[in-house]
Amino acid sequence: MTSRLPALGLVALSILASSYVACGGDDETAGGATPTPDASASSSSSSSSSSSSSSSSSSSGGGDAGNDAEARGTTITGKIVYGYSSVAGVKVVIGDQVTTTAANGSFTIKAATMPYTLHVVVPKELSFLGPKDGTSAMSFVGLTSTSPILRAYANVTPSKATVKGTVSGGSTTGVYRWIVFVDAPQAGNQSGQTGGSSNASPKEYDLTTTWPAGQSQQSLSLAALEYKIPSGLPIGEGIPTEYVSKATGFTTVAASATAENQVGAFSPAETTLLDVEVDLPAVAGWSIKRWTLWLVGAQGAEISFTEDTGTSARAVHVPKGLASIPKARIGVQASTSVLGEFSTHTQLAGTGSFSSVQITIRKSPVPDKPAEAATGVKVGDLLSWDSVGEDCLYTAILRAQTDGSTAFALQTTATSVTIPDLAAHGAGLTASTPYEWYVTCDLKNAPKASIDADAVLGGAASNGGAVSRYMHFVTQ
């Protein structure tokens, strides 16, 4: 099992068919503060960004062209983030206007026309999307927002702290396992000793939790569960079939500090069932590989349990009436034999009482152009694919395996996108080089996907997604 930040990136690295359900109830106190947005992440500092842009904004067409664009343009004041952390020192390009993000990730730049395309160029020192020593470029096509918050693939150093202690009480039987996880606004990944077998005493946890850089402290809710999994599976595998104990805690911890013994004693817990059935795409070759259960904390952090099975229907056990874990997400990993082809779908289930939930997995986009093994591909050429639906926000990913080459993530609501010419900003296509590319579809919780609606802190709510097969071409 793992504990993680809700997925926020543009690329789906593992795709799961998912269903949110509310576990709800009020038989315990969550012990945490109501989540509040990070002020530094949700708003831009106009004074900082104006200062940054006025010193770094330039025009590739010369001073007069830049002045003309300034005169006729709409001011865009936004922010670049990774997860919830600000990203400083990356280029932002709109047309012939260029600026660099300030220390808090903010920028101010002119867009000559609406809608506009905004490019973010991440230097090799920060980039992790592409190969070694390569830059990365993100393009957002069709924006009209004048205050977008956009996500870039950039390494950031989060704040972190240690949470450790012992949970008392509960079972002493080896068929049960226990786990502790941290739930906090904008919480990041957690690592370390988070649980074990109930027959091992004492029940000690020692984990590291992270949150956005720049926040000196964080208020943390802690939740512990004791549960049973199918026999014969090792720790770290299996979806619980029963929950027998629960515990909670709360603390405020400073960055780089340690909080100890903040979780109370285990007390009895209850279990309820959700019957789940899965429909695969009406295309031959799809099969189910794995089921996943995420338990979602009141402030958004998650713990997950996975089990390899190809069944298309099962009863999933979730904790009943826990205010500290009010939601669950049921996931099914499905794929085809084609490299890289996965799909997911998420639907909102009933609250309070539980009944049957039907999950229908959407098909993947099918790439069209360039054709497989095409040659002579260049900037200005189109990448295209078929439609998965109007609720899909697409991202085309292309990258080479050559060290030093640029990787691209091109986001649009259309079924095609142009390979941008960003060579002047250190993000060009490498000549005579093999590239691979594929398309992801992020299914938004709306009748029609909007790139503006997604340009907010954390992104717009998602109903799942799909990933196409890998395609290949050679550049001119």
PDB file of N, CA and C in Angstrom, residues 285-354:
ATOM      1  N   GLY A 285      -9.539  -7.042 -27.388  1.00  0.00           N
ATOM      2  CA  GLY A 285      -8.176  -7.011 -26.866  1.00  0.00           C
ATOM      3  C   GLY A 285      -8.003  -6.406 -25.493  1.00  0.00           C
ATOM      4  N   TRP A 286      -9.057  -5.784 -24.915  1.00  0.00           N
ATOM      5  CA  TRP A 286      -8.934  -5.177 -23.595  1.00  0.00           C
ATOM      6  C   TRP A 286      -9.109  -6.226 -22.503  1.00  0.00           C
ATOM      7  N   SER A 287      -8.303  -6.118 -21.435  1.00  0.00           N
ATOM      8  CA  SER A 287      -8.438  -7.022 -20.299  1.00  0.00           C
ATOM      9  C   SER A 287      -8.071  -6.297 -19.012  1.00  0.00           C
ATOM     10  N   ILE A 288      -8.644  -6.752 -17.903  1.00  0.00           N
ATOM     11  CA  ILE A 288      -8.394  -6.157 -16.591  1.00  0.00           C
ATOM     12  C   ILE A 288      -7.175  -6.816 -15.972  1.00  0.00           C
ATOM     13  N   LYS A 289      -6.292  -6.016 -15.392  1.00  0.00           N
ATOM     14  CA  LYS A 289      -5.043  -6.515 -14.820  1.00  0.00           C
ATOM     15  C   LYS A 289      -4.997  -6.385 -13.297  1.00  0.00           C
ATOM     16  N   ARG A 290      -5.520  -5.293 -12.759  1.00  0.00           N
ATOM     17  CA  ARG A 290      -5.331  -5.023 -11.332  1.00  0.00           C
ATOM     18  C   ARG A 290      -6.454  -4.145 -10.805  1.00  0.00           C
ATOM     19  N   TRP A 291      -6.833  -4.397  -9.555  1.00  0.00           N
ATOM     20  CA  TRP A 291      -7.777  -3.538  -8.844  1.00  0.00           C
ATOM     21  C   TRP A 291      -7.021  -2.743  -7.787  1.00  0.00           C
ATOM     22  N   THR A 292      -7.487  -1.526  -7.554  1.00  0.00           N
ATOM     23  CA  THR A 292      -6.878  -0.667  -6.535  1.00  0.00           C
ATOM     24  C   THR A 292      -7.984   0.004  -5.729  1.00  0.00           C
ATOM     25  N   LEU A 293      -7.758   0.088  -4.433  1.00  0.00           N
ATOM     26  CA  LEU A 293      -8.639   0.848  -3.546  1.00  0.00           C
ATOM     27  C   LEU A 293      -7.837   1.991  -2.951  1.00  0.00           C
ATOM     28  N   TRP A 294      -8.326   3.220  -3.154  1.00  0.00           N
ATOM     29  CA  TRP A 294      -7.761   4.379  -2.483  1.00  0.00           C
ATOM     30  C   TRP A 294      -8.711   4.805  -1.359  1.00  0.00           C
ATOM     31  N   LEU A 295      -8.200   4.999  -0.187  1.00  0.00           N
ATOM     32  CA  LEU A 295      -8.948   5.623   0.894  1.00  0.00           C
ATOM     33  C   LEU A 295      -8.509   7.068   0.970  1.00  0.00           C
ATOM     34  N   VAL A 296      -9.466   7.989   0.924  1.00  0.00           N
ATOM     35  CA  VAL A 296      -9.183   9.408   0.755  1.00  0.00           C
ATOM     36  C   VAL A 296      -9.468  10.143   2.056  1.00  0.00           C
ATOM     37  N   GLY A 297      -8.449  10.824   2.581  1.00  0.00           N
ATOM     38  CA  GLY A 297      -8.604  11.589   3.805  1.00  0.00           C
ATOM     39  C   GLY A 297      -9.482  12.808   3.609  1.00  0.00           C
ATOM     40  N   ALA A 298      -9.930  13.394   4.719  1.00  0.00           N
ATOM     41  CA  ALA A 298     -10.828  14.544   4.670  1.00  0.00           C
ATOM     42  C   ALA A 298     -10.191  15.734   3.974  1.00  0.00           C
ATOM     43  N   GLN A 299      -8.844  15.802   3.958  1.00  0.00           N
ATOM     44  CA  GLN A 299      -8.160  16.928   3.331  1.00  0.00           C
ATOM     45  C   GLN A 299      -7.485  16.541   2.022  1.00  0.00           C
ATOM     46  N   GLY A 300      -7.796  15.339   1.514  1.00  0.00           N
ATOM     47  CA  GLY A 300      -7.396  14.989   0.153  1.00  0.00           C
ATOM     48  C   GLY A 300      -6.263  14.006   0.006  1.00  0.00           C
ATOM     49  N   ALA A 301      -5.454  13.748   1.040  1.00  0.00           N
ATOM     50  CA  ALA A 301      -4.386  12.764   0.913  1.00  0.00           C
ATOM     51  C   ALA A 301      -4.982  11.364   0.795  1.00  0.00           C
ATOM     52  N   GLU A 302      -4.219  10.429   0.223  1.00  0.00           N
ATOM     53  CA  GLU A 302      -4.739   9.104  -0.050  1.00  0.00           C
ATOM     54  C   GLU A 302      -3.771   8.010   0.396  1.00  0.00           C
ATOM     55  N   ILE A 303      -4.328   6.856   0.751  1.00  0.00           N
ATOM     56  CA  ILE A 303      -3.554   5.632   0.857  1.00  0.00           C
ATOM     57  C   ILE A 303      -4.171   4.640  -0.113  1.00  0.00           C
ATOM     58  N   SER A 304      -3.345   3.776  -0.671  1.00  0.00           N
ATOM     59  CA  SER A 304      -3.868   2.859  -1.678  1.00  0.00           C
ATOM     60  C   SER A 304      -3.478   1.429  -1.363  1.00  0.00           C
ATOM     61  N   PHE A 305      -4.340   0.508  -1.810  1.00  0.00           N
ATOM     62  CA  PHE A 305      -4.134  -0.925  -1.675  1.00  0.00           C
ATOM     63  C   PHE A 305      -4.377  -1.545  -3.048  1.00  0.00           C
ATOM     64  N   THR A 306      -3.516  -2.431  -3.497  1.00  0.00           N
ATOM     65  CA  THR A 306      -3.641  -3.010  -4.824  1.00  0.00           C
ATOM     66  C   THR A 306      -3.678  -4.531  -4.752  1.00  0.00           C
ATOM     67  N   GLU A 307      -4.308  -5.107  -5.762  1.00  0.00           N
ATOM     68  CA  GLU A 307      -4.406  -6.564  -5.839  1.00  0.00           C
ATOM     69  C   GLU A 307      -4.493  -6.969  -7.307  1.00  0.00           C
ATOM     70  N   ASP A 308      -3.606  -7.844  -7.732  1.00  0.00           N
ATOM     71  CA  ASP A 308      -3.607  -8.318  -9.111  1.00  0.00           C
ATOM     72  C   ASP A 308      -4.714  -9.340  -9.315  1.00  0.00           C
ATOM     73  N   THR A 309      -5.665  -8.996 -10.145  1.00  0.00           N
ATOM     74  CA  THR A 309      -6.765  -9.899 -10.467  1.00  0.00           C
ATOM     75  C   THR A 309      -7.431  -9.418 -11.742  1.00  0.00           C
ATOM     76  N   GLY A 310      -7.931 -10.357 -12.540  1.00  0.00           N
ATOM     77  CA  GLY A 310      -8.575 -10.007 -13.799  1.00  0.00           C
ATOM     78  C   GLY A 310     -10.084 -10.022 -13.740  1.00  0.00           C
ATOM     79  N   THR A 311     -10.650 -10.125 -12.528  1.00  0.00           N
ATOM     80  CA  THR A 311     -12.099 -10.195 -12.408  1.00  0.00           C
ATOM     81  C   THR A 311     -12.768  -8.885 -12.820  1.00  0.00           C
ATOM     82  N   SER A 312     -13.969  -8.979 -13.381  1.00  0.00           N
ATOM     83  CA  SER A 312     -14.686  -7.787 -13.821  1.00  0.00           C
ATOM     84  C   SER A 312     -15.761  -7.354 -12.831  1.00  0.00           C
ATOM     85  N   ALA A 313     -15.891  -8.077 -11.721  1.00  0.00           N
ATOM     86  CA  ALA A 313     -16.869  -7.707 -10.699  1.00  0.00           C
ATOM     87  C   ALA A 313     -16.402  -8.238  -9.351  1.00  0.00           C
ATOM     88  N   ARG A 314     -16.597  -7.441  -8.310  1.00  0.00           N
ATOM     89  CA  ARG A 314     -16.240  -7.885  -6.968  1.00  0.00           C
ATOM     90  C   ARG A 314     -16.875  -6.963  -5.936  1.00  0.00           C
ATOM     91  N   ALA A 315     -16.939  -7.431  -4.696  1.00  0.00           N
ATOM     92  CA  ALA A 315     -17.347  -6.592  -3.578  1.00  0.00           C
ATOM     93  C   ALA A 315     -16.095  -5.963  -2.979  1.00  0.00           C
ATOM     94  N   VAL A 316     -16.123  -4.655  -2.823  1.00  0.00           N
ATOM     95  CA  VAL A 316     -15.000  -3.926  -2.250  1.00  0.00           C
ATOM     96  C   VAL A 316     -15.380  -3.448  -0.857  1.00  0.00           C
ATOM     97  N   HIS A 317     -14.529  -3.728   0.132  1.00  0.00           N
ATOM     98  CA  HIS A 317     -14.778  -3.351   1.520  1.00  0.00           C
ATOM     99  C   HIS A 317     -14.152  -1.994   1.806  1.00  0.00           C
ATOM    100  N   VAL A 318     -14.938  -1.119   2.437  1.00  0.00           N
ATOM    101  CA  VAL A 318     -14.436   0.205   2.812  1.00  0.00           C
ATOM    102  C   VAL A 318     -14.800   0.478   4.263  1.00  0.00           C
ATOM    103  N   PRO A 319     -14.020   1.323   4.971  1.00  0.00           N
ATOM    104  CA  PRO A 319     -14.373   1.647   6.354  1.00  0.00           C
ATOM    105  C   PRO A 319     -15.676   2.433   6.409  1.00  0.00           C
ATOM    106  N   LYS A 320     -16.465   2.182   7.426  1.00  0.00           N
ATOM    107  CA  LYS A 320     -17.784   2.798   7.552  1.00  0.00           C
ATOM    108  C   LYS A 320     -17.763   3.898   8.612  1.00  0.00           C
ATOM    109  N   GLY A 321     -18.315   5.066   8.245  1.00  0.00           N
ATOM    110  CA  GLY A 321     -18.562   6.120   9.217  1.00  0.00           C
ATOM    111  C   GLY A 321     -17.334   6.765   9.803  1.00  0.00           C
ATOM    112  N   LEU A 322     -16.271   6.946   9.006  1.00  0.00           N
ATOM    113  CA  LEU A 322     -15.064   7.605   9.502  1.00  0.00           C
ATOM    114  C   LEU A 322     -14.984   9.013   8.940  1.00  0.00           C
ATOM    115  N   ALA A 323     -15.082  10.020   9.790  1.00  0.00           N
ATOM    116  CA  ALA A 323     -14.962  11.399   9.320  1.00  0.00           C
ATOM    117  C   ALA A 323     -13.554  11.681   8.829  1.00  0.00           C
ATOM    118  N   SER A 324     -12.557  10.969   9.339  1.00  0.00           N
ATOM    119  CA  SER A 324     -11.177  11.180   8.910  1.00  0.00           C
ATOM    120  C   SER A 324     -10.902  10.581   7.542  1.00  0.00           C
ATOM    121  N   ILE A 325     -11.732   9.613   7.097  1.00  0.00           N
ATOM    122  CA  ILE A 325     -11.585   8.997   5.777  1.00  0.00           C
ATOM    123  C   ILE A 325     -12.971   8.948   5.143  1.00  0.00           C
ATOM    124  N   PRO A 326     -13.462  10.084   4.648  1.00  0.00           N
ATOM    125  CA  PRO A 326     -14.854  10.152   4.197  1.00  0.00           C
ATOM    126  C   PRO A 326     -15.111   9.606   2.804  1.00  0.00           C
ATOM    127  N   LYS A 327     -14.064   9.331   2.023  1.00  0.00           N
ATOM    128  CA  LYS A 327     -14.266   8.877   0.651  1.00  0.00           C
ATOM    129  C   LYS A 327     -13.357   7.695   0.343  1.00  0.00           C
ATOM    130  N   ALA A 328     -13.776   6.950  -0.655  1.00  0.00           N
ATOM    131  CA  ALA A 328     -12.955   5.885  -1.207  1.00  0.00           C
ATOM    132  C   ALA A 328     -13.014   5.971  -2.727  1.00  0.00           C
ATOM    133  N   ARG A 329     -11.988   5.495  -3.373  1.00  0.00           N
ATOM    134  CA  ARG A 329     -11.929   5.473  -4.831  1.00  0.00           C
ATOM    135  C   ARG A 329     -11.569   4.061  -5.258  1.00  0.00           C
ATOM    136  N   ILE A 330     -12.408   3.492  -6.088  1.00  0.00           N
ATOM    137  CA  ILE A 330     -12.203   2.128  -6.553  1.00  0.00           C
ATOM    138  C   ILE A 330     -11.561   2.177  -7.932  1.00  0.00           C
ATOM    139  N   GLY A 331     -10.496   1.421  -8.126  1.00  0.00           N
ATOM    140  CA  GLY A 331      -9.780   1.483  -9.397  1.00  0.00           C
ATOM    141  C   GLY A 331      -9.588   0.126 -10.040  1.00  0.00           C
ATOM    142  N   VAL A 332      -9.627   0.113 -11.363  1.00  0.00           N
ATOM    143  CA  VAL A 332      -9.357  -1.095 -12.134  1.00  0.00           C
ATOM    144  C   VAL A 332      -8.385  -0.735 -13.246  1.00  0.00           C
ATOM    145  N   GLN A 333      -7.250  -1.400 -13.262  1.00  0.00           N
ATOM    146  CA  GLN A 333      -6.271  -1.166 -14.322  1.00  0.00           C
ATOM    147  C   GLN A 333      -6.575  -2.102 -15.480  1.00  0.00           C
ATOM    148  N   ALA A 334      -6.795  -1.529 -16.642  1.00  0.00           N
ATOM    149  CA  ALA A 334      -7.094  -2.298 -17.843  1.00  0.00           C
ATOM    150  C   ALA A 334      -6.149  -1.878 -18.946  1.00  0.00           C
ATOM    151  N   SER A 335      -5.811  -2.805 -19.826  1.00  0.00           N
ATOM    152  CA  SER A 335      -4.884  -2.485 -20.899  1.00  0.00           C
ATOM    153  C   SER A 335      -5.103  -3.430 -22.067  1.00  0.00           C
ATOM    154  N   THR A 336      -4.406  -3.165 -23.158  1.00  0.00           N
ATOM    155  CA  THR A 336      -4.380  -4.058 -24.310  1.00  0.00           C
ATOM    156  C   THR A 336      -2.955  -4.575 -24.473  1.00  0.00           C
ATOM    157  N   SER A 337      -2.756  -5.358 -25.495  1.00  0.00           N
ATOM    158  CA  SER A 337      -1.415  -5.884 -25.758  1.00  0.00           C
ATOM    159  C   SER A 337      -0.528  -4.860 -26.450  1.00  0.00           C
ATOM    160  N   VAL A 338      -1.108  -3.726 -26.855  1.00  0.00           N
ATOM    161  CA  VAL A 338      -0.345  -2.686 -27.537  1.00  0.00           C
ATOM    162  C   VAL A 338       0.424  -1.870 -26.501  1.00  0.00           C
ATOM    163  N   LEU A 339       1.709  -1.651 -26.738  1.00  0.00           N
ATOM    164  CA  LEU A 339       2.564  -0.955 -25.789  1.00  0.00           C
ATOM    165  C   LEU A 339       2.016   0.420 -25.442  1.00  0.00           C
ATOM    166  N   GLY A 340       1.795   0.650 -24.167  1.00  0.00           N
ATOM    167  CA  GLY A 340       1.405   1.962 -23.687  1.00  0.00           C
ATOM    168  C   GLY A 340      -0.084   2.222 -23.639  1.00  0.00           C
ATOM    169  N   GLU A 341      -0.917   1.328 -24.155  1.00  0.00           N
ATOM    170  CA  GLU A 341      -2.345   1.617 -24.286  1.00  0.00           C
ATOM    171  C   GLU A 341      -3.106   1.220 -23.020  1.00  0.00           C
ATOM    172  N   PHE A 342      -3.600   2.224 -22.298  1.00  0.00           N
ATOM    173  CA  PHE A 342      -4.377   2.027 -21.084  1.00  0.00           C
ATOM    174  C   PHE A 342      -5.611   2.925 -21.157  1.00  0.00           C
ATOM    175  N   SER A 343      -6.570   2.674 -20.260  1.00  0.00           N
ATOM    176  CA  SER A 343      -7.717   3.565 -20.177  1.00  0.00           C
ATOM    177  C   SER A 343      -8.302   3.550 -18.780  1.00  0.00           C
ATOM    178  N   THR A 344      -9.021   4.618 -18.447  1.00  0.00           N
ATOM    179  CA  THR A 344      -9.627   4.760 -17.128  1.00  0.00           C
ATOM    180  C   THR A 344     -10.950   5.497 -17.225  1.00  0.00           C
ATOM    181  N   HIS A 345     -11.799   5.284 -16.233  1.00  0.00           N
ATOM    182  CA  HIS A 345     -13.004   6.100 -16.113  1.00  0.00           C
ATOM    183  C   HIS A 345     -13.365   6.231 -14.639  1.00  0.00           C
ATOM    184  N   THR A 346     -13.830   7.397 -14.226  1.00  0.00           N
ATOM    185  CA  THR A 346     -14.234   7.642 -12.846  1.00  0.00           C
ATOM    186  C   THR A 346     -15.673   8.126 -12.825  1.00  0.00           C
ATOM    187  N   GLN A 347     -16.468   7.619 -11.895  1.00  0.00           N
ATOM    188  CA  GLN A 347     -17.829   8.114 -11.742  1.00  0.00           C
ATOM    189  C   GLN A 347     -18.139   8.300 -10.264  1.00  0.00           C
ATOM    190  N   LEU A 348     -19.001   9.243  -9.968  1.00  0.00           N
ATOM    191  CA  LEU A 348     -19.399   9.525  -8.601  1.00  0.00           C
ATOM    192  C   LEU A 348     -20.475   8.541  -8.176  1.00  0.00           C
ATOM    193  N   ALA A 349     -20.225   7.836  -7.059  1.00  0.00           N
ATOM    194  CA  ALA A 349     -21.186   6.856  -6.557  1.00  0.00           C
ATOM    195  C   ALA A 349     -22.053   7.475  -5.475  1.00  0.00           C
ATOM    196  N   GLY A 350     -23.006   6.683  -4.951  1.00  0.00           N
ATOM    197  CA  GLY A 350     -23.900   7.157  -3.917  1.00  0.00           C
ATOM    198  C   GLY A 350     -23.183   7.435  -2.606  1.00  0.00           C
ATOM    199  N   THR A 351     -23.827   8.139  -1.704  1.00  0.00           N
ATOM    200  CA  THR A 351     -23.252   8.468  -0.412  1.00  0.00           C
ATOM    201  C   THR A 351     -24.041   7.766   0.695  1.00  0.00           C
ATOM    202  N   GLY A 352     -23.391   7.586   1.834  1.00  0.00           N
ATOM    203  CA  GLY A 352     -24.067   6.997   2.993  1.00  0.00           C
ATOM    204  C   GLY A 352     -24.203   5.497   2.870  1.00  0.00           C
ATOM    205  N   SER A 353     -25.290   5.030   2.278  1.00  0.00           N
ATOM    206  CA  SER A 353     -25.465   3.602   2.060  1.00  0.00           C
ATOM    207  C   SER A 353     -24.825   3.221   0.735  1.00  0.00           C
ATOM    208  N   PHE A 354     -24.501   1.938   0.582  1.00  0.00           N
ATOM    209  CA  PHE A 354     -23.760   1.491  -0.589  1.00  0.00           C
ATOM    210  C   PHE A 354     -24.575   0.486  -1.374  1.00  0.00           C
TER     211      PHE A 354
END
